[in-house]
Short mmCIF file of C-alpha atoms in Angstrom, two decimals:
data_model
loop_
_atom_site.label_atom_id
_atom_site.label_comp_id
_atom_site.label_asym_id
_atom_site.label_seq_id
_atom_site.Cartn_x
_atom_site.Cartn_y
_atom_site.Cartn_z
CA THR A 1 1.60 4.02 -24.24
CA THR A 2 -1.65 5.08 -23.95
CA PHE A 3 -4.96 4.88 -25.25
CA LEU A 4 -4.41 8.30 -27.08
CA SER A 5 -0.66 8.27 -27.57
CA ALA A 6 -1.29 6.85 -31.55
CA GLY A 7 -4.53 8.62 -31.65
CA LEU A 8 -4.19 11.96 -31.25
CA ALA A 9 -0.58 12.09 -32.81
CA LEU A 10 -2.14 11.70 -35.79
CA GLN A 11 -4.95 13.94 -35.02
CA SER A 12 -2.73 16.79 -33.54
CA ASP A 13 -0.44 16.54 -36.59
CA THR A 14 -3.21 16.67 -39.06
CA THR A 15 -3.40 20.80 -38.13
CA ARG A 16 -0.92 23.13 -37.27
CA ARG A 17 -3.84 25.02 -34.91
CA PRO A 18 -5.60 22.70 -33.26
CA SER A 19 -7.99 24.34 -30.35
CA LYS A 20 -6.66 25.23 -26.82
CA ARG A 21 -9.39 22.28 -25.69
CA LYS A 22 -7.88 19.76 -28.21
CA GLU A 23 -3.92 20.71 -27.71
CA GLU A 24 -5.25 20.09 -23.42
CA VAL A 25 -6.37 16.55 -24.28
CA CYS A 26 -3.71 15.60 -26.63
CA SER A 27 -1.29 16.76 -23.68
CA ILE A 28 -3.13 14.86 -21.06
CA SER A 29 -3.71 11.89 -23.30
CA LEU A 30 -0.15 11.66 -23.75
CA LYS A 31 1.25 12.31 -20.08
CA MET A 32 -0.79 9.57 -19.04
CA SER A 33 1.68 6.84 -19.43
CA GLU A 34 4.28 8.77 -17.60
CA ALA A 35 1.88 9.65 -14.75
CA GLU A 36 1.20 5.81 -14.45
CA LEU A 37 5.12 4.97 -14.04
CA GLY A 38 5.96 7.53 -11.90
CA GLY A 39 2.74 7.91 -9.59
CA ALA A 40 1.84 10.57 -7.58
CA GLU A 41 2.47 11.50 -3.75
CA LYS A 42 -1.17 11.09 -2.35
CA ALA A 43 -2.09 12.46 0.83
CA ASN A 44 -3.41 10.12 4.01
CA THR A 45 -7.01 11.45 4.37
CA ALA A 46 -9.71 10.56 6.66
CA ASP A 47 -13.25 10.52 5.89
CA PRO A 48 -14.31 14.00 6.00
CA GLY A 49 -17.75 13.51 6.65
CA ASN A 50 -19.66 15.79 3.80
CA VAL A 51 -17.63 17.90 1.26
CA THR A 52 -19.22 20.58 -0.42
CA LEU A 53 -17.89 20.82 -4.38
CA VAL A 54 -18.22 24.74 -5.88
CA SER A 55 -17.90 24.83 -9.41
CA SER A 56 -16.43 27.54 -11.41
CA GLN A 57 -19.98 29.01 -12.16
CA GLY A 58 -20.27 29.33 -7.98
CA ASP A 59 -23.00 26.45 -8.06
CA SER A 60 -22.51 24.17 -4.86
CA PHE A 61 -23.06 20.27 -4.58
CA GLN A 62 -22.93 18.55 -1.20
CA VAL A 63 -21.47 14.97 -1.93
CA GLU A 64 -20.54 12.38 0.88
CA GLY A 65 -16.63 12.29 1.86
CA ASN A 66 -16.09 9.18 0.17
CA VAL A 67 -17.25 10.29 -3.16
CA ALA A 68 -15.39 13.34 -3.03
CA LEU A 69 -12.34 11.70 -1.88
CA MET A 70 -12.19 9.63 -5.04
CA SER A 71 -10.83 12.88 -6.22
CA ASP A 72 -7.05 12.79 -5.58
CA LEU A 73 -7.30 16.71 -5.87
CA VAL A 74 -9.57 17.13 -3.43
CA LYS A 75 -8.32 14.36 -0.91
CA THR A 76 -5.09 16.57 -1.27
CA MET A 77 -7.03 19.93 -0.31
CA ILE A 78 -9.03 18.55 2.66
CA GLY A 79 -5.71 17.33 3.90
CA GLY A 80 -4.62 20.63 3.63
CA ILE A 81 -7.58 22.21 5.27
CA GLU A 82 -7.51 19.88 8.38
CA ASP A 83 -3.66 20.68 8.75
CA GLU A 84 -4.31 24.13 8.64
CA GLY A 85 -7.76 23.83 11.31
CA GLY A 86 -5.82 21.00 13.16
CA SER A 87 -5.31 23.41 16.39
CA SER A 88 -9.00 24.07 16.33
CA GLY A 89 -10.48 20.89 18.16
CA SER A 90 -13.11 19.87 15.58
CA SER A 91 -13.10 16.81 14.12
CA ALA A 92 -13.03 15.95 9.95
CA GLY A 93 -16.20 14.38 9.88
CA SER A 94 -18.22 17.17 11.88
CA ARG A 95 -17.59 19.88 9.23
CA ASN A 96 -18.92 20.33 6.03
CA GLN A 97 -16.01 21.31 3.87
CA GLU A 98 -16.13 23.50 0.58
CA ILE A 99 -13.61 22.72 -2.07
CA PRO A 100 -13.54 25.45 -5.01
CA LEU A 101 -13.23 23.91 -8.61
CA PRO A 102 -12.37 26.78 -10.81
CA ASN A 103 -11.80 24.93 -13.95
CA VAL A 104 -14.89 22.64 -13.85
CA LYS A 105 -18.21 24.08 -15.07
CA THR A 106 -21.54 23.06 -13.10
CA GLU A 107 -22.84 20.91 -16.25
CA VAL A 108 -19.32 18.75 -16.15
CA LEU A 109 -19.43 18.83 -12.31
CA VAL A 110 -22.62 17.14 -12.12
CA LYS A 111 -21.22 14.22 -14.61
CA VAL A 112 -17.97 13.72 -12.36
CA ILE A 113 -20.24 13.52 -9.12
CA GLU A 114 -22.46 10.86 -11.03
CA TYR A 115 -19.34 8.92 -12.21
CA CYS A 116 -17.95 9.20 -8.82
CA LYS A 117 -21.11 7.89 -6.99
CA HIS A 118 -21.60 5.07 -9.26
CA HIS A 119 -18.25 4.17 -8.28
CA VAL A 120 -17.39 4.56 -5.20
CA GLY A 121 -16.38 1.50 -3.24
CA LYS A 122 -16.33 -0.19 -6.45
CA PRO A 123 -12.96 -1.80 -7.71
CA VAL A 124 -12.58 -0.47 -11.15
CA THR A 125 -11.31 -2.55 -13.74
CA PRO A 126 -8.76 -1.52 -15.67
CA ILE A 127 -9.20 -1.01 -19.53
CA GLN A 128 -7.37 -2.90 -21.82
CA LYS A 129 -4.51 -0.88 -23.72
CA PRO A 130 -4.44 -0.46 -26.38
CA LEU A 131 -8.03 -0.52 -26.95
CA VAL A 132 -9.26 -3.72 -28.08
CA ASP A 133 -12.75 -2.50 -30.04
CA SER A 134 -13.84 0.57 -30.84
CA ASP A 135 -17.29 -0.49 -29.73
CA MET A 136 -17.13 0.43 -25.82
CA THR A 137 -19.97 -2.04 -25.11
CA ARG A 138 -17.24 -4.57 -25.66
CA VAL A 139 -14.28 -2.50 -23.73
CA VAL A 140 -16.13 -1.36 -20.41
CA SER A 141 -19.51 -1.90 -18.34
CA PRO A 142 -22.90 -1.03 -19.84
CA TRP A 143 -23.16 2.17 -17.54
CA ASP A 144 -19.51 3.22 -18.31
CA ALA A 145 -20.15 2.72 -22.25
CA ASN A 146 -23.54 4.97 -21.73
CA PHE A 147 -22.12 7.29 -19.53
CA VAL A 148 -19.18 8.62 -22.04
CA ASP A 149 -22.10 8.11 -24.94
CA LEU A 150 -21.50 12.03 -25.04
CA GLU A 151 -21.40 15.49 -27.50
CA GLN A 152 -17.67 15.90 -27.72
CA GLU A 153 -17.76 19.27 -26.55
CA THR A 154 -19.00 17.46 -23.14
CA LEU A 155 -16.31 14.19 -23.64
CA PHE A 156 -13.33 16.68 -23.73
CA GLU A 157 -14.83 18.92 -20.91
CA LEU A 158 -15.27 15.63 -18.77
CA ILE A 159 -11.35 14.80 -19.66
CA LEU A 160 -10.13 18.05 -18.40
CA ALA A 161 -11.85 18.30 -15.26
CA ALA A 162 -11.20 14.11 -14.80
CA ASN A 163 -7.57 15.24 -15.26
CA TYR A 164 -7.49 18.36 -13.33
CA MET A 165 -9.71 16.59 -10.30
CA ASP A 166 -6.76 14.07 -10.60
CA ILE A 167 -9.66 10.58 -11.14
CA LYS A 168 -7.61 8.29 -13.00
CA PRO A 169 -10.72 5.91 -13.61
CA LEU A 170 -12.47 8.36 -15.27
CA LEU A 171 -9.91 9.96 -17.10
CA ASP A 172 -8.94 6.56 -18.10
CA LEU A 173 -12.79 5.95 -19.35
CA THR A 174 -13.31 9.32 -21.41
CA CYS A 175 -9.64 8.80 -23.15
CA ALA A 176 -10.81 5.21 -24.31
CA LYS A 177 -13.94 6.83 -25.36
CA VAL A 178 -12.12 9.44 -27.83
CA ALA A 179 -9.48 6.68 -28.64
CA SER A 180 -12.71 4.24 -29.59
CA MET A 181 -13.72 7.41 -32.08
CA ILE A 182 -10.23 7.36 -33.54
CA LYS A 183 -9.47 3.45 -33.87
CA GLY A 184 -9.70 2.41 -37.60
CA LYS A 185 -9.96 5.57 -39.26
CA THR A 186 -8.16 7.29 -41.62
CA PRO A 187 -6.11 10.61 -41.15
CA GLU A 188 -8.80 12.21 -43.12
CA GLN A 189 -11.74 10.44 -41.19
CA ILE A 190 -9.96 11.82 -37.75
CA ARG A 191 -10.07 15.25 -39.56
CA LYS A 192 -13.91 15.20 -40.60
CA ALA A 193 -14.98 13.38 -36.90
CA PHE A 194 -13.07 16.33 -35.11
CA ASN A 195 -13.41 19.24 -37.18
CA ILE A 196 -9.76 19.91 -37.86
CA VAL A 197 -8.68 21.42 -40.84
CA ASN A 198 -5.65 20.01 -42.75
CA ASP A 199 -3.34 23.37 -43.97
CA PHE A 200 -0.35 21.18 -44.79
CA SER A 201 0.74 20.94 -48.41
CA PRO A 202 0.94 17.50 -50.20
CA GLU A 203 5.09 16.87 -49.24
CA GLU A 204 4.37 18.26 -45.57
CA GLU A 205 1.39 16.02 -45.23
CA ALA A 206 3.70 13.07 -46.58
CA LYS A 207 6.96 14.05 -44.60
CA VAL A 208 4.36 13.68 -41.42
CA ARG A 209 2.98 10.46 -42.15
CA GLU A 210 6.76 9.03 -43.13
CA GLU A 211 7.30 10.25 -39.22
CA ASN A 212 4.29 8.87 -37.36
CA LYS A 213 4.51 5.59 -39.76
CA TRP A 214 4.39 3.59 -36.15
CA CYS A 215 0.52 5.34 -35.40
CA GLU A 216 -0.87 4.09 -38.39
CA GLU A 217 0.89 0.29 -38.11
CA SER A 218 -0.18 0.11 -34.30
#
C-alpha cells in the first residue's frame, strides 16, 4: 500500500462531503500502488533541447530539456510533437518546444521546476513505506524535507500537479509529507488538522471505525 492508503482512508471516512481537492488527493494516493505495479508505457524521447512550460495562467518558463523530461507527461507530449513534425527535417534539439500545462498554476509550476532542477540527473532514493517517522527530516534529505514544508493548500496543489505531470518522485515526496501530518493522529486530530467537518452520527462513526479498523492498526 502507499503512504496515504491508511491515513487518507481515515480522513475521507470522517466526512461525507470532502472538498473536491481533497477527494482528488485521496484518489491519487490510493491509485499510486496500482501504478507502481502496472507501470505506464513511457515514450522514448531524445533530449529536446530547451522546452517552454506554460502554466494555466499563461506564464512561460524555459527549462533545459533534461529537466522537463523528468515529467512523463512532457516526455509523451514531446514525443507526439516530434512525430507530427518529423517530416519537417528540423532536429528536436534545435527547437524550443512549448508545452501547455492547463492544470498547473504558475506558483505551483515554479515549485515543480525547482524540484526537477534540483533532482535532474540524480537518482532519487525511494521513500520507505509505510512511513517510518512523522519527522520528514528523518525520512528524506534535508533539501526535500524543507521543499515540502508548505501550507496545506500549496501542498495539495503540488500533489495534483505532480500527478498530472506524472513526476513520480515528486508525487511520492508530497504524499509522504501528508502522511507525516497524519501519522500517529486520531481521527479527531486529523479532522482538526485538515478542517474536516464530522457530520456522522455516533452510530455511523462507530460503524466506520469498525470497517476501517485495519487503518488504525497499521
